[in-house]
Amino acid sequence: MKKQPVQEALDLLWISCRSGGKILVCGNGGSAADAEHIVGELMKGFRLKRPLSEGEKEAFGAVKDGKKLADALQKGIPAISLNSHTALLTAVGNDTAYRMVFAQQVYGYGKKGDILIAMSTSGRSVNVLEAAKTARVMEMKVIGITGETFSELGEYSDICFRLPARETYQVQEYTLPLYHALCAMLEERMFG
């Protein structure tokens, strides 16, 4: 029996994270805000507490106020929003081309087995496509999130969620519960 796309995406994320991989996320406009949101859910506790192990806490005993620091830290799922690096984005956009702002970061941060979550409501955003192409060449997995129309981003995605809308704001409204579900399920697998 074929797995559902959400289960397939969860499995890709889990395999990558379990083997020391990271998740890179990108998009434009509202999808850029979603990229930031996804990273926020992954890098610290989302629905579950993620305390450090006793061994990890013990290691902090070597520094001043280490217990307090260790008690405040949470285990994270390594994730980077490619939208966050303003100086790098503007340098690449100015010195190379705006279409390369995410691809350059995928090339610099990514490695085989990592995941790229690429969001484009139209599925045609050139900078997101260049990132997906770069990820594929680097043997990363690509999870695409688009509107319902067939798009080029789907061709470069291992899994592409074609959400049932064409209007940008509606695609974005469907995107939120999708990534919240994926983040919650991944967190449960890793820390539950």
GROMACS .gro file of C-alpha atoms in nm:
model
  192
    1MET     CA    1   0.000   0.000   0.000
    2LYS     CA    2   0.138   0.340  -0.101
    3LYS     CA    3   0.204   0.586   0.180
    4GLN     CA    4   0.018   0.915   0.193
    5PRO     CA    5   0.229   1.224   0.105
    6VAL     CA    6   0.228   1.353   0.465
    7GLN     CA    7   0.362   1.017   0.586
    8GLU     CA    8   0.621   1.013   0.306
    9ALA     CA    9   0.736   1.365   0.397
   10LEU     CA   10   0.753   1.277   0.765
   11ASP     CA   11   0.964   0.972   0.684
   12LEU     CA   12   1.206   1.182   0.475
   13LEU     CA   13   1.239   1.438   0.755
   14TRP     CA   14   1.284   1.167   1.019
   15ILE     CA   15   1.549   0.976   0.823
   16SER     CA   16   1.745   1.295   0.761
   17CYS     CA   17   1.729   1.420   1.121
   18ARG     CA   18   1.802   1.077   1.269
   19SER     CA   19   2.122   1.058   1.062
   20GLY     CA   20   2.243   1.406   1.159
   21GLY     CA   21   2.091   1.599   0.869
   22LYS     CA   22   1.934   1.942   0.873
   23ILE     CA   23   1.631   2.107   0.721
   24LEU     CA   24   1.668   2.415   0.501
   25VAL     CA   25   1.354   2.618   0.430
   26CYS     CA   26   1.283   2.896   0.178
   27GLY     CA   27   1.008   3.098   0.015
   28ASN     CA   28   0.913   3.452  -0.084
   29GLY     CA   29   0.671   3.696   0.079
   30GLY     CA   30   0.425   3.508   0.300
   31SER     CA   31   0.617   3.188   0.230
   32ALA     CA   32   0.929   3.359   0.371
   33ALA     CA   33   0.733   3.422   0.690
   34ASP     CA   34   0.627   3.056   0.686
   35ALA     CA   35   0.993   2.953   0.649
   36GLU     CA   36   1.075   3.148   0.965
   37HIS     CA   37   0.774   2.996   1.143
   38ILE     CA   38   0.874   2.640   1.052
   39VAL     CA   39   1.224   2.692   1.187
   40GLY     CA   40   1.078   2.837   1.507
   41GLU     CA   41   0.873   2.521   1.561
   42LEU     CA   42   1.168   2.292   1.493
   43MET     CA   43   1.455   2.456   1.679
   44LYS     CA   44   1.284   2.458   2.020
   45GLY     CA   45   0.992   2.288   2.185
   46PHE     CA   46   0.672   2.312   1.981
   47ARG     CA   47   0.414   2.087   2.149
   48LEU     CA   48   0.651   1.887   2.368
   49LYS     CA   49   0.909   1.973   2.629
   50ARG     CA   50   1.257   1.891   2.502
   51PRO     CA   51   1.486   1.897   2.805
   52LEU     CA   52   1.852   1.806   2.782
   53SER     CA   53   1.954   1.462   2.902
   54GLU     CA   54   2.118   1.428   3.243
   55GLY     CA   55   2.454   1.374   3.072
   56GLU     CA   56   2.413   1.690   2.865
   57LYS     CA   57   2.309   1.886   3.173
   58GLU     CA   58   2.610   1.754   3.362
   59ALA     CA   59   2.846   1.886   3.092
   60PHE     CA   60   2.718   2.237   3.161
   61GLY     CA   61   2.838   2.207   3.521
   62ALA     CA   62   3.182   2.320   3.402
   63VAL     CA   63   3.063   2.676   3.336
   64LYS     CA   64   2.932   2.945   3.569
   65ASP     CA   65   2.554   2.915   3.612
   66GLY     CA   66   2.570   2.603   3.396
   67LYS     CA   67   2.277   2.430   3.566
   68LYS     CA   68   2.053   2.730   3.505
   69LEU     CA   69   2.167   2.745   3.142
   70ALA     CA   70   2.117   2.371   3.088
   71ASP     CA   71   1.770   2.385   3.244
   72ALA     CA   72   1.670   2.665   3.003
   73LEU     CA   73   1.802   2.498   2.688
   74GLN     CA   74   1.584   2.271   2.474
   75LYS     CA   75   1.681   2.007   2.222
   76GLY     CA   76   1.636   2.132   1.868
   77ILE     CA   77   1.578   1.984   1.528
   78PRO     CA   78   1.847   2.148   1.312
   79ALA     CA   79   1.674   2.387   1.070
   80ILE     CA   80   1.775   2.705   0.888
   81SER     CA   81   1.550   2.961   0.721
   82LEU     CA   82   1.730   3.073   0.407
   83ASN     CA   83   1.531   3.397   0.428
   84SER     CA   84   1.703   3.510   0.749
   85HIS     CA   85   2.045   3.620   0.629
   86THR     CA   86   1.986   3.975   0.509
   87ALA     CA   87   2.348   4.064   0.439
   88LEU     CA   88   2.404   3.740   0.247
   89LEU     CA   89   2.076   3.772   0.053
   90THR     CA   90   2.158   4.126  -0.057
   91ALA     CA   91   2.521   4.040  -0.138
   92VAL     CA   92   2.421   3.746  -0.359
   93GLY     CA   93   2.136   3.946  -0.514
   94ASN     CA   94   2.365   4.239  -0.592
   95ASP     CA   95   2.686   4.055  -0.686
   96THR     CA   96   2.542   3.752  -0.865
   97ALA     CA   97   2.165   3.757  -0.925
   98TYR     CA   98   1.852   3.757  -0.710
   99ARG     CA   99   1.753   3.420  -0.854
  100MET     CA  100   2.059   3.274  -0.676
  101VAL     CA  101   1.988   3.394  -0.318
  102PHE     CA  102   1.860   3.056  -0.197
  103ALA     CA  103   2.063   2.831  -0.430
  104GLN     CA  104   2.389   2.977  -0.298
  105GLN     CA  105   2.285   2.897   0.058
  106VAL     CA  106   2.171   2.546  -0.032
  107TYR     CA  107   2.510   2.490  -0.189
  108GLY     CA  108   2.693   2.633   0.113
  109TYR     CA  109   2.488   2.481   0.396
  110GLY     CA  110   2.347   2.167   0.240
  111LYS     CA  111   2.488   1.819   0.220
  112LYS     CA  112   2.373   1.482   0.092
  113GLY     CA  113   2.079   1.361   0.300
  114ASP     CA  114   1.962   1.705   0.413
  115ILE     CA  115   1.611   1.829   0.332
  116LEU     CA  116   1.499   2.144   0.150
  117ILE     CA  117   1.144   2.260   0.211
  118ALA     CA  118   1.077   2.485  -0.088
  119MET     CA  119   0.760   2.695  -0.085
  120SER     CA  120   0.614   2.881  -0.380
  121THR     CA  121   0.240   2.937  -0.408
  122SER     CA  122   0.271   2.945  -0.789
  123GLY     CA  123   0.545   2.682  -0.805
  124ARG     CA  124   0.730   2.912  -1.045
  125SER     CA  125   0.940   3.138  -0.820
  126VAL     CA  126   1.278   3.136  -0.992
  127ASN     CA  127   1.487   3.172  -0.675
  128VAL     CA  128   1.301   2.880  -0.513
  129LEU     CA  129   1.340   2.669  -0.830
  130GLU     CA  130   1.715   2.734  -0.840
  131ALA     CA  131   1.737   2.622  -0.476
  132ALA     CA  132   1.544   2.301  -0.554
  133LYS     CA  133   1.764   2.227  -0.855
  134THR     CA  134   2.077   2.280  -0.645
  135ALA     CA  135   1.942   2.054  -0.371
  136ARG     CA  136   1.874   1.775  -0.620
  137VAL     CA  137   2.226   1.797  -0.761
  138MET     CA  138   2.361   1.775  -0.405
  139GLU     CA  139   2.150   1.462  -0.338
  140MET     CA  140   1.929   1.636  -0.085
  141LYS     CA  141   1.559   1.558  -0.065
  142VAL     CA  142   1.313   1.832  -0.167
  143ILE     CA  143   0.968   1.881  -0.020
  144GLY     CA  144   0.776   2.131  -0.231
  145ILE     CA  145   0.467   2.322  -0.121
  146THR     CA  146   0.267   2.492  -0.397
  147GLY     CA  147  -0.084   2.576  -0.508
  148GLU     CA  148  -0.295   2.323  -0.696
  149THR     CA  149  -0.163   2.390  -1.047
  150PHE     CA  150   0.107   2.166  -1.185
  151SER     CA  151   0.437   2.352  -1.167
  152GLU     CA  152   0.807   2.321  -1.230
  153LEU     CA  153   0.878   2.307  -0.855
  154GLY     CA  154   0.686   1.979  -0.846
  155GLU     CA  155   0.928   1.835  -1.103
  156TYR     CA  156   1.224   1.902  -0.872
  157SER     CA  157   1.049   1.780  -0.556
  158ASP     CA  158   1.063   1.431  -0.412
  159ILE     CA  159   0.724   1.511  -0.261
  160CYS     CA  160   0.518   1.811  -0.370
  161PHE     CA  161   0.212   1.919  -0.177
  162ARG     CA  162  -0.017   2.078  -0.433
  163LEU     CA  163  -0.260   2.250  -0.200
  164PRO     CA  164  -0.621   2.290  -0.322
  165ALA     CA  165  -0.618   2.661  -0.409
  166ARG     CA  166  -0.487   2.905  -0.667
  167GLU     CA  167  -0.514   3.235  -0.483
  168THR     CA  168  -0.190   3.314  -0.300
  169TYR     CA  169  -0.353   3.389   0.034
  170GLN     CA  170  -0.557   3.068   0.019
  171VAL     CA  171  -0.251   2.855  -0.059
  172GLN     CA  172  -0.080   3.018   0.238
  173GLU     CA  173  -0.377   2.942   0.462
  174TYR     CA  174  -0.353   2.571   0.370
  175THR     CA  175   0.025   2.577   0.417
  176LEU     CA  176   0.006   2.657   0.791
  177PRO     CA  177  -0.182   2.343   0.906
  178LEU     CA  178   0.034   2.128   0.677
  179TYR     CA  179   0.363   2.237   0.826
  180HIS     CA  180   0.225   2.246   1.179
  181ALA     CA  181   0.122   1.881   1.136
  182LEU     CA  182   0.464   1.785   0.995
  183CYS     CA  183   0.648   1.971   1.274
  184ALA     CA  184   0.432   1.815   1.545
  185MET     CA  185   0.470   1.463   1.404
  186LEU     CA  186   0.847   1.499   1.360
  187GLU     CA  187   0.881   1.633   1.713
  188GLU     CA  188   0.677   1.339   1.846
  189ARG     CA  189   0.902   1.091   1.666
  190MET     CA  190   1.218   1.254   1.791
  191PHE     CA  191   1.123   1.348   2.145
  192GLY     CA  192   0.794   1.177   2.229
   0.00000   0.00000   0.00000
